[in-house]
Amino acid sequence: MSSEQQRFPCVLAFDLGASSGRAFVGEIVPGSPGDSPGAGPGTTGVRKLNITEIYRFPNVPVQIGGHLHWDTPMLLREIKTGIRKAFQAGYRPESCAIDTWGVDFGLLDRNGELLGIPYHYRDRQTEGLVEEVSGLVGAERLFRESGLQFMPFNTLYQLYAMKKAGSPKLDLAETLLLTPDLLSYFLTGRRVCEFTMATTTGLFDPGRGTWNVSLMELLGIPGEMFIDPVSPGTVIGELTAEVCAELGVPPIKIIAAASHDTESAAAAVPADSPAFAYLVSGTWSLLGTQMAKPLLTPAVLERQFSNEGGVDGTYHLLKNIMGLWILQECKRKWEQDGEAYSFAELVQLAEQAEPLYALIDPDDLRFMNPADMPEEIRSYCRETGQSVPDSPGAFARCILESLALRYRQVLEQAEELTGSRFAGLHMVGGGIQNELLCRFTAEAIGRPVWAGPVEASAIGNLLVQLRAGGWLKDLQEGLALVKASFPLQVYEPGLEERQAAWAAAYERFERLGRSMKC
């Protein structure tokens, strides 16, 4: 497409996940007459959002000595390549934004140089620190002043691990930048902290809407590193002259989207009701619902839900669930052992395997980062007195069915906490390409699953940029665009006998959780 042909607003989104990154161009275009009810010949239908993936690259962590790191220089190089490819393809994006996973960060010294290679959230340095910090601070205070589920990878625990290890980087650091803000800094030279990312750290107090300096002081974490957060849609700056010269492109604006990929995805959920539940499915699964303000009750602490910031000052009550990481790691181990399966093959084998044969709790921390995921599943099944999966298909079915049952459990907990009853579950993200998981989820929860869009994080990123550029008046107009552009796949619960089998399996699943806590 040449620049002469382009007539529509165009923006560029980078969506970085735990295993890959993608660059998408988004354009608002007129729909065909048939897209709008009652539109006759010569009329224009509703507008649509066209998205085009122009670049994809792997995101592989690096083990250096005893620590696991992100290859941050590689990520910067690939983002630059994506920007160049957009212009080479004839697009002229008006802006660009980056969304990534939460919690991880880089430290800059007083000269603006990166201090070391950022740690990966699965690095083992934080093992045992959830309990230690809770003992120092008190679990009730810690939750009340962070609003977060106690997960060992939260920024708070990473910084506390560095403090305990006597890391000199903390003494030299002038600024802490979370991953998307760090990458944007390398492109613009401007330092910002985006709101949705700030709320993933465990050091931002959602009740006060400020950084929790007193908690930082208690834990020995330097508070002067933290920048006041900016809202999604804030213009960070333009590509520096050096980056423009390197890539051979004109300066374009870099925008802080809802930079946490979960919140970008939530901004693209095409719900018809303001009270809806969603599941972002991928390496991680995140199940939640949008709220006007954080919910910081003892019941939320007991259930270990998080309050994470969203677009327009909203909060999302959600829970992290281990997700398809477990299947990915089984696949990786089998490949190491000389048995290579595609994900499509594993799903096909799972469909042929015996239903509800063995179950696991996906959120047992043994599944966080083991050397041998299949063996961890075997051990769990033995310890809980279950039959042990004996084939890749049986393993895959065990994982997918267990995830579906965990989704039911968390969905019902979210309803208890909010006093809402959700008609069904919106599933978005790459995991919905696994139709068997979507079908199992509908059967497990006994309600419809509305699946789509797949690229929700990138779409939410694009919507925030389009609104910042004045092409959308608000996100409701953006969601109308999503509904017109990306049809949903609906999965209904199974027949009565299937529902009875899933109900019995759910009772087993809940007993397993109770038995492992004893």
Coordinates of C-alpha atoms in Angstrom, one line a residue:
M1 CA 0.0 0.0 0.0
S2 CA 1.5 3.3 -1.0
S3 CA 1.2 6.5 0.9
E4 CA -0.9 8.0 -1.9
Q5 CA -3.4 5.2 -1.4
Q6 CA -3.7 5.6 2.4
R7 CA -6.8 7.6 3.4
F8 CA -7.5 6.4 6.9
P9 CA -6.1 7.0 10.4
C10 CA -3.3 4.6 11.0
V11 CA -1.5 3.7 14.2
L12 CA 1.1 1.0 15.2
A13 CA 0.9 -1.3 18.2
F14 CA 3.6 -3.5 19.7
D15 CA 2.1 -6.3 21.8
L16 CA 4.9 -8.2 23.7
G17 CA 4.1 -11.5 25.4
A18 CA 6.2 -13.9 27.4
S19 CA 7.2 -15.9 24.3
S20 CA 6.8 -13.6 21.3
G21 CA 6.2 -10.0 20.2
R22 CA 4.0 -8.8 17.4
A23 CA 3.6 -5.5 15.5
F24 CA 0.2 -4.6 14.3
V25 CA -1.0 -1.7 12.1
G26 CA -4.5 -0.5 12.9
E27 CA -6.7 1.6 10.5
I28 CA -10.3 2.8 10.8
V29 CA -12.0 2.1 7.4
P30 CA -15.6 2.5 6.1
G31 CA -17.6 -0.7 6.2
S32 CA -19.5 -2.0 3.2
P33 CA -23.2 -1.1 2.8
G34 CA -24.3 -4.5 4.0
D35 CA -22.5 -4.0 7.3
S36 CA -25.1 -1.5 8.5
P37 CA -28.7 -2.6 8.9
G38 CA -30.9 -0.6 6.5
A39 CA -28.0 0.7 4.4
G40 CA -29.0 0.9 0.8
P41 CA -27.0 1.2 -2.5
G42 CA -24.6 4.2 -2.4
T43 CA -24.5 4.4 1.4
T44 CA -21.6 3.6 3.6
G45 CA -21.9 1.0 6.4
V46 CA -20.5 1.2 9.9
R47 CA -16.8 1.9 10.3
K48 CA -14.5 -1.0 11.0
L49 CA -11.0 -1.5 12.4
N50 CA -8.6 -3.3 10.1
I51 CA -5.6 -4.8 11.8
T52 CA -2.6 -6.1 10.0
E53 CA 0.3 -8.1 11.6
I54 CA 3.4 -6.7 9.9
Y55 CA 6.1 -8.3 12.1
R56 CA 6.5 -11.2 14.6
F57 CA 9.6 -12.1 16.6
P58 CA 10.5 -14.5 19.4
N59 CA 10.9 -13.4 23.0
V60 CA 13.2 -15.9 24.6
P61 CA 14.6 -15.3 28.1
V62 CA 18.4 -15.8 28.8
Q63 CA 19.9 -17.7 31.7
I64 CA 23.1 -15.9 32.9
G65 CA 24.8 -17.5 35.8
G66 CA 22.2 -18.1 38.5
H67 CA 19.6 -15.7 37.1
L68 CA 17.0 -15.6 34.4
H69 CA 16.8 -12.3 32.4
W70 CA 14.9 -10.7 29.5
D71 CA 16.9 -10.0 26.4
T72 CA 16.0 -6.3 26.5
P73 CA 18.5 -5.1 23.8
M74 CA 17.0 -7.7 21.4
L75 CA 13.5 -6.5 22.2
L76 CA 14.5 -2.9 21.4
R77 CA 16.1 -4.1 18.2
E78 CA 13.0 -6.0 17.1
I79 CA 10.7 -3.0 17.9
K80 CA 12.9 -0.8 15.8
T81 CA 12.7 -3.4 13.0
G82 CA 8.9 -3.4 13.3
I83 CA 8.7 0.4 13.0
R84 CA 10.9 0.2 9.9
K85 CA 8.9 -2.6 8.3
A86 CA 5.7 -0.5 8.8
F87 CA 7.1 2.3 6.8
Q88 CA 8.6 0.0 4.2
A89 CA 5.1 -1.6 3.7
G90 CA 3.8 1.9 2.8
Y91 CA 2.0 2.7 6.1
R92 CA 2.5 6.1 7.7
P93 CA 1.5 5.5 11.4
E94 CA 0.7 8.7 13.3
S95 CA 1.7 7.1 16.6
C96 CA 3.0 3.9 18.2
A97 CA 2.5 2.3 21.6
I98 CA 3.9 -0.7 23.4
D99 CA 2.1 -3.1 25.8
T100 CA 3.8 -5.9 27.7
W101 CA 3.4 -8.2 30.7
G102 CA 3.5 -6.5 34.1
V103 CA 5.9 -6.3 37.1
D104 CA 9.3 -6.4 35.4
F105 CA 11.5 -3.3 35.1
G106 CA 14.9 -1.8 34.3
L107 CA 17.0 0.6 36.4
L108 CA 18.6 3.7 34.9
D109 CA 21.6 5.5 36.5
R110 CA 22.0 9.3 36.7
N111 CA 23.3 9.3 33.1
G112 CA 20.2 7.5 31.8
E113 CA 22.2 4.3 31.2
L114 CA 20.6 0.9 31.9
L115 CA 22.0 -0.8 35.0
G116 CA 22.3 -4.5 34.1
I117 CA 19.9 -6.8 32.3
P118 CA 16.4 -6.8 33.6
Y119 CA 15.3 -9.9 35.5
H120 CA 12.6 -12.2 34.2
Y121 CA 9.6 -12.6 36.5
R122 CA 10.2 -16.4 36.7
D123 CA 13.7 -15.9 38.1
R124 CA 14.1 -17.8 41.4
Q125 CA 15.5 -14.9 43.4
T126 CA 12.1 -14.2 45.0
E127 CA 11.4 -17.7 46.3
G128 CA 10.1 -17.6 49.9
L129 CA 9.9 -13.8 49.9
V130 CA 6.0 -13.6 49.9
E131 CA 6.0 -15.2 53.3
E132 CA 9.0 -13.1 54.5
V133 CA 7.5 -9.8 53.4
S134 CA 4.1 -10.6 54.8
G135 CA 5.7 -11.4 58.1
L136 CA 7.5 -8.0 58.1
V137 CA 4.6 -5.9 56.9
G138 CA 1.6 -7.9 57.9
A139 CA -0.6 -9.5 55.2
E140 CA -3.6 -7.2 55.9
R141 CA -1.6 -4.0 55.6
L142 CA 0.2 -5.3 52.5
F143 CA -3.0 -6.1 50.7
R144 CA -4.8 -3.0 51.9
E145 CA -1.9 -0.8 50.5
S146 CA -1.3 -2.7 47.3
G147 CA -4.6 -4.4 46.4
L148 CA -2.7 -7.3 44.8
Q149 CA -2.7 -11.0 44.9
F150 CA 0.5 -12.1 46.7
M151 CA 2.5 -13.5 43.7
P152 CA 6.3 -14.0 44.1
F153 CA 7.1 -12.2 40.8
N154 CA 5.5 -8.8 41.8
T155 CA 8.0 -5.9 41.5
L156 CA 7.9 -5.5 45.3
Y157 CA 9.5 -8.9 45.9
Q158 CA 12.0 -8.5 43.1
L159 CA 13.3 -5.3 44.6
Y160 CA 13.3 -6.8 48.1
A161 CA 15.4 -9.7 46.7
M162 CA 17.9 -7.2 45.3
K163 CA 18.0 -5.4 48.6
K164 CA 18.6 -8.6 50.5
A165 CA 21.4 -9.6 48.1
G166 CA 23.1 -6.2 48.5
S167 CA 22.7 -5.3 44.8
P168 CA 24.8 -2.2 44.0
K169 CA 22.3 -1.4 41.3
L170 CA 19.8 -0.1 43.9
D171 CA 22.4 2.4 45.1
L172 CA 23.2 3.6 41.6
A173 CA 19.6 3.8 40.3
E174 CA 18.0 7.1 39.7
T175 CA 14.9 5.9 37.9
L176 CA 12.9 2.6 37.7
L177 CA 11.1 2.1 34.5
L178 CA 8.6 -0.8 33.9
T179 CA 9.2 -2.8 30.7
P180 CA 7.0 -0.9 28.2
D181 CA 8.1 2.5 29.7
L182 CA 11.7 1.4 29.5
L183 CA 11.4 0.4 25.8
S184 CA 9.6 3.7 25.1
Y185 CA 12.4 5.6 26.8
F186 CA 14.9 4.0 24.5
L187 CA 12.9 5.3 21.5
T188 CA 12.1 8.8 22.9
G189 CA 14.6 9.7 25.6
R190 CA 11.6 10.5 27.8
R191 CA 10.9 8.8 31.2
V192 CA 7.4 8.1 32.2
C193 CA 5.5 5.6 34.3
E194 CA 2.2 4.4 32.9
F195 CA -0.7 4.0 35.4
T196 CA -1.8 0.4 34.6
M197 CA 1.8 -0.9 34.9
A198 CA 2.3 1.0 38.2
T199 CA -0.6 -0.9 39.7
T200 CA 1.1 -4.3 39.1
T201 CA 4.1 -3.5 41.3
G202 CA 2.7 -4.0 44.8
L203 CA 4.2 -0.6 45.6
F204 CA 1.4 1.6 44.4
D205 CA -1.4 2.3 46.9
P206 CA -4.7 2.1 45.0
G207 CA -6.7 3.6 47.9
R208 CA -4.6 6.7 47.9
G209 CA -3.6 6.7 44.3
T210 CA 0.1 7.3 45.1
W211 CA 3.3 5.4 45.5
N212 CA 3.6 3.8 48.9
V213 CA 6.7 5.5 50.2
S214 CA 6.2 4.3 53.8
L215 CA 6.2 0.6 52.6
M216 CA 9.3 1.3 50.5
E217 CA 11.1 2.7 53.5
L218 CA 10.1 -0.2 55.7
L219 CA 11.6 -2.7 53.1
G220 CA 14.6 -0.6 52.3
I221 CA 13.6 0.1 48.7
P222 CA 14.7 3.5 47.4
G223 CA 11.5 5.5 46.8
E224 CA 13.1 8.3 44.8
M225 CA 13.4 5.9 41.8
F226 CA 9.6 6.1 41.2
I227 CA 7.9 8.6 38.8
D228 CA 4.4 9.8 39.2
P229 CA 2.2 7.7 36.9
V230 CA 0.6 9.1 33.7
S231 CA -2.8 8.0 32.3
P232 CA -3.3 5.7 29.3
G233 CA -3.3 7.8 26.2
T234 CA -0.6 10.2 27.3
V235 CA 1.8 11.2 24.6
I236 CA 5.3 10.3 25.8
G237 CA 7.2 12.1 23.0
E238 CA 8.5 11.5 19.5
L239 CA 11.1 9.2 18.2
T240 CA 14.5 10.8 18.8
A241 CA 16.5 12.2 15.9
E242 CA 19.0 9.3 16.3
V243 CA 16.3 6.6 16.1
C244 CA 14.8 8.3 13.0
A245 CA 18.1 8.5 11.3
E246 CA 18.9 4.9 12.2
L247 CA 15.6 3.6 10.8
G248 CA 15.2 6.1 8.0
V249 CA 11.7 7.1 9.2
P250 CA 10.1 10.4 10.1
P251 CA 9.4 11.3 13.8
I252 CA 6.2 9.7 15.1
K253 CA 4.5 10.1 18.5
I254 CA 5.1 7.4 21.1
I255 CA 2.0 7.0 23.3
A256 CA 1.5 5.3 26.7
A257 CA -1.3 2.9 25.9
A258 CA -2.8 0.8 28.7
S259 CA 0.7 -0.5 28.7
H260 CA -0.1 -3.6 30.8
D261 CA -1.2 -6.1 28.2
T262 CA -4.0 -7.5 30.4
E263 CA -5.6 -4.0 30.7
S264 CA -5.2 -3.4 27.0
A265 CA -7.0 -6.7 26.4
A266 CA -9.8 -5.7 28.9
A267 CA -10.3 -2.4 27.0
A268 CA -11.1 -4.5 23.9
V269 CA -13.7 -6.9 25.4
P270 CA -16.9 -6.4 23.3
A271 CA -19.3 -6.7 26.2
D272 CA -23.0 -5.6 26.0
S273 CA -23.3 -5.0 29.7
P274 CA -21.3 -2.8 32.1
A275 CA -21.2 -5.8 34.4
F276 CA -19.2 -8.5 32.6
A277 CA -16.6 -11.1 33.3
Y278 CA -13.6 -11.7 31.0
L279 CA -10.8 -14.1 30.7
V280 CA -7.5 -13.1 28.9
S281 CA -6.1 -16.5 27.8
G282 CA -2.5 -17.1 26.8
T283 CA 0.7 -18.1 28.6
W284 CA -1.2 -16.7 31.7
S285 CA -4.9 -16.7 32.2
L286 CA -6.4 -13.6 33.9
L287 CA -10.0 -13.7 34.9
G288 CA -11.7 -10.6 36.1
T289 CA -14.3 -7.9 35.9
Q290 CA -14.2 -4.1 35.6
M291 CA -15.1 -1.8 38.6
A292 CA -15.2 1.9 39.2
K293 CA -12.8 1.7 42.2
P294 CA -10.6 -0.9 43.9
L295 CA -12.2 -3.5 46.2
L296 CA -10.0 -3.9 49.2
T297 CA -12.1 -6.0 51.6
P298 CA -10.8 -8.9 53.8
A299 CA -12.8 -11.3 51.5
V300 CA -10.7 -10.1 48.5
L301 CA -7.5 -10.7 50.5
E302 CA -8.7 -14.2 51.5
R303 CA -9.5 -15.1 47.9
Q304 CA -6.2 -13.5 46.7
F305 CA -7.6 -11.4 43.9
S306 CA -5.9 -8.3 42.6
N307 CA -7.0 -4.8 41.9
E308 CA -5.2 -3.5 38.8
G309 CA -5.7 -0.2 37.2
G310 CA -7.4 0.1 33.8
V311 CA -8.3 2.8 31.3
D312 CA -10.1 5.9 32.4
G313 CA -9.3 5.4 36.1
T314 CA -11.2 2.1 36.3
Y315 CA -9.9 -0.8 38.3
H316 CA -10.1 -4.5 37.5
L317 CA -10.7 -7.1 40.1
L318 CA -8.9 -10.1 38.7
K319 CA -7.0 -13.2 39.5
N320 CA -3.8 -14.6 37.8
I321 CA -4.2 -18.2 36.8
M322 CA -1.2 -20.2 35.5
G323 CA -2.6 -20.7 32.0
L324 CA -1.3 -22.4 28.9
W325 CA 2.3 -22.1 30.2
I326 CA 1.8 -25.6 31.7
L327 CA 1.1 -27.1 28.3
Q328 CA 3.8 -25.0 26.6
E329 CA 6.4 -26.4 29.1
C330 CA 5.2 -30.0 28.6
K331 CA 5.6 -29.5 24.9
R332 CA 9.1 -28.1 25.4
K333 CA 10.2 -31.0 27.6
W334 CA 8.8 -33.6 25.1
E335 CA 10.8 -31.8 22.3
Q336 CA 13.9 -32.1 24.4
D337 CA 13.3 -35.8 24.8
G338 CA 12.9 -36.2 21.0
E339 CA 9.1 -36.1 20.8
A340 CA 7.9 -33.1 18.9
Y341 CA 4.2 -32.2 18.8
S342 CA 2.5 -29.1 17.4
F343 CA -0.1 -27.5 19.6
A344 CA -2.7 -28.6 17.0
E345 CA -1.6 -32.2 17.4
L346 CA -1.7 -32.0 21.2
V347 CA -5.2 -30.6 21.1
Q348 CA -6.3 -33.4 18.7
L349 CA -4.7 -36.0 21.0
A350 CA -6.4 -34.4 24.0
E351 CA -9.8 -34.7 22.3
Q352 CA -9.2 -38.4 21.9
A353 CA -8.1 -39.0 25.5
E354 CA -10.3 -40.2 28.3
P355 CA -12.4 -37.3 29.8
L356 CA -11.8 -36.0 33.3
Y357 CA -9.2 -38.8 34.0
A358 CA -6.9 -36.7 36.2
L359 CA -6.9 -33.1 37.4
I360 CA -4.4 -30.7 38.8
D361 CA -4.5 -27.3 40.5
P362 CA -2.9 -25.1 37.8
D363 CA -2.0 -22.5 40.4
D364 CA 0.1 -24.8 42.6
L365 CA 3.5 -23.1 42.7
R366 CA 5.3 -26.3 41.7
F367 CA 4.1 -25.5 38.1
M368 CA 5.6 -22.0 38.2
N369 CA 9.0 -22.9 36.6
P370 CA 10.0 -26.5 37.0
A371 CA 12.7 -28.2 35.1
D372 CA 10.3 -31.1 34.1
M373 CA 6.7 -30.1 33.8
P374 CA 5.3 -33.6 33.0
E375 CA 7.0 -35.0 36.0
E376 CA 5.6 -32.3 38.2
I377 CA 2.1 -33.3 36.9
R378 CA 2.8 -36.9 37.6
S379 CA 4.0 -36.1 41.2
Y380 CA 0.8 -34.0 41.8
C381 CA -1.4 -36.8 40.7
R382 CA 0.4 -39.4 42.8
E383 CA 0.3 -37.2 45.9
T384 CA -3.5 -36.7 45.4
G385 CA -4.2 -40.4 44.9
Q386 CA -5.2 -40.0 41.2
S387 CA -4.4 -42.0 38.1
V388 CA -1.3 -40.6 36.4
P389 CA -1.5 -39.4 32.7
D390 CA 0.4 -41.8 30.5
S391 CA 0.5 -40.1 27.1
P392 CA 0.9 -36.6 25.7
G393 CA -2.9 -36.6 24.9
A394 CA -3.7 -37.5 28.5
F395 CA -1.4 -34.8 29.8
A396 CA -2.9 -32.2 27.5
R397 CA -6.5 -33.1 28.4
C398 CA -5.6 -33.0 32.1
I399 CA -4.2 -29.5 31.7
L400 CA -7.1 -28.1 29.6
E401 CA -9.8 -29.6 31.8
S402 CA -8.1 -28.4 35.0
L403 CA -7.8 -24.9 33.6
A404 CA -11.6 -24.9 32.7
L405 CA -12.5 -26.0 36.2
R406 CA -10.2 -23.4 37.7
Y407 CA -11.9 -20.8 35.6
R408 CA -15.3 -21.9 37.0
Q409 CA -13.9 -21.6 40.6
V410 CA -12.5 -18.1 40.1
L411 CA -15.6 -16.9 38.2
E412 CA -17.8 -18.0 41.1
Q413 CA -15.4 -16.3 43.6
A414 CA -15.6 -13.1 41.5
E415 CA -19.4 -13.2 41.7
E416 CA -19.3 -13.7 45.5
L417 CA -16.9 -10.8 45.9
T418 CA -18.8 -8.3 43.7
G419 CA -22.4 -9.5 44.3
S420 CA -22.8 -9.8 40.5
R421 CA -24.1 -12.7 38.5
F422 CA -22.5 -13.0 35.1
A423 CA -24.5 -14.4 32.2
G424 CA -21.4 -15.9 30.7
L425 CA -17.7 -15.4 30.1
H426 CA -15.9 -13.3 27.5
M427 CA -12.7 -15.1 26.5
V428 CA -10.1 -13.1 24.5
G429 CA -6.4 -13.5 23.6
G430 CA -4.4 -16.1 21.7
G431 CA -5.6 -19.0 23.9
I432 CA -9.1 -18.8 22.3
Q433 CA -7.6 -20.4 19.2
N434 CA -7.6 -23.6 21.3
E435 CA -11.3 -24.4 20.6
L436 CA -11.2 -27.4 22.9
L437 CA -10.3 -25.1 25.8
C438 CA -13.2 -22.8 25.0
R439 CA -15.6 -25.7 24.8
F440 CA -14.3 -27.2 28.0
T441 CA -14.7 -23.8 29.7
A442 CA -18.3 -23.5 28.6
E443 CA -19.1 -26.9 29.9
A444 CA -17.3 -26.4 33.2
I445 CA -19.0 -23.1 34.0
G446 CA -22.4 -24.2 32.6
R447 CA -22.8 -20.9 30.7
P448 CA -22.0 -19.5 27.3
V449 CA -18.5 -18.5 26.4
W450 CA -18.1 -15.6 23.9
A451 CA -14.7 -16.0 22.3
G452 CA -13.0 -13.1 20.6
P453 CA -11.1 -11.1 19.6
V454 CA -7.9 -13.1 19.5
E455 CA -5.6 -10.1 19.3
A456 CA -7.4 -8.2 22.2
S457 CA -4.2 -6.7 23.7
A458 CA -3.1 -5.2 20.4
I459 CA -6.6 -4.0 19.7
G460 CA -7.0 -2.3 23.1
N461 CA -3.6 -0.7 22.5
L462 CA -4.8 0.6 19.1
L463 CA -8.0 1.9 20.5
V464 CA -6.2 4.0 23.2
Q465 CA -4.0 5.5 20.5
L466 CA -6.9 6.2 18.2
R467 CA -8.7 8.0 21.0
A468 CA -5.6 10.0 21.9
G469 CA -5.3 11.0 18.2
G470 CA -8.9 12.3 18.2
W471 CA -10.3 9.5 15.9
L472 CA -12.5 8.1 18.6
K473 CA -14.5 10.2 21.1
D474 CA -14.3 7.6 23.8
L475 CA -13.7 3.9 24.4
Q476 CA -17.4 3.0 24.0
E477 CA -17.1 4.2 20.4
G478 CA -14.0 2.0 20.2
L479 CA -15.9 -1.0 21.4
A480 CA -18.6 -0.5 18.8
L481 CA -15.8 -0.6 16.3
V482 CA -14.6 -3.9 17.8
K483 CA -18.1 -5.4 17.6
A484 CA -18.4 -4.4 14.0
S485 CA -15.0 -5.7 13.1
F486 CA -14.4 -9.0 14.9
P487 CA -17.2 -11.5 15.1
L488 CA -17.5 -13.7 18.2
Q489 CA -17.5 -17.4 18.4
V490 CA -20.1 -18.7 20.8
Y491 CA -19.6 -21.9 22.8
E492 CA -22.7 -23.2 24.7
P493 CA -22.6 -25.7 27.6
G494 CA -23.0 -29.4 26.7
L495 CA -25.9 -31.7 27.1
E496 CA -27.3 -32.5 30.5
E497 CA -25.2 -35.7 31.0
R498 CA -22.1 -33.8 30.1
Q499 CA -23.0 -31.1 32.6
A500 CA -23.5 -33.7 35.3
A501 CA -20.0 -35.2 34.5
W502 CA -18.4 -31.7 34.8
A503 CA -20.3 -31.0 38.0
A504 CA -18.9 -34.2 39.6
A505 CA -15.4 -33.3 38.3
Y506 CA -15.7 -29.9 39.9
E507 CA -16.4 -31.5 43.3
R508 CA -13.3 -33.6 42.8
F509 CA -11.3 -30.5 41.8
E510 CA -12.3 -28.6 44.9
R511 CA -11.5 -31.6 47.1
L512 CA -8.0 -31.7 45.6
G513 CA -7.4 -28.1 46.5
R514 CA -8.5 -28.7 50.0
S515 CA -6.4 -31.8 50.4
M516 CA -3.2 -30.2 49.2
K517 CA -3.6 -27.3 51.7
C518 CA -3.9 -29.7 54.7

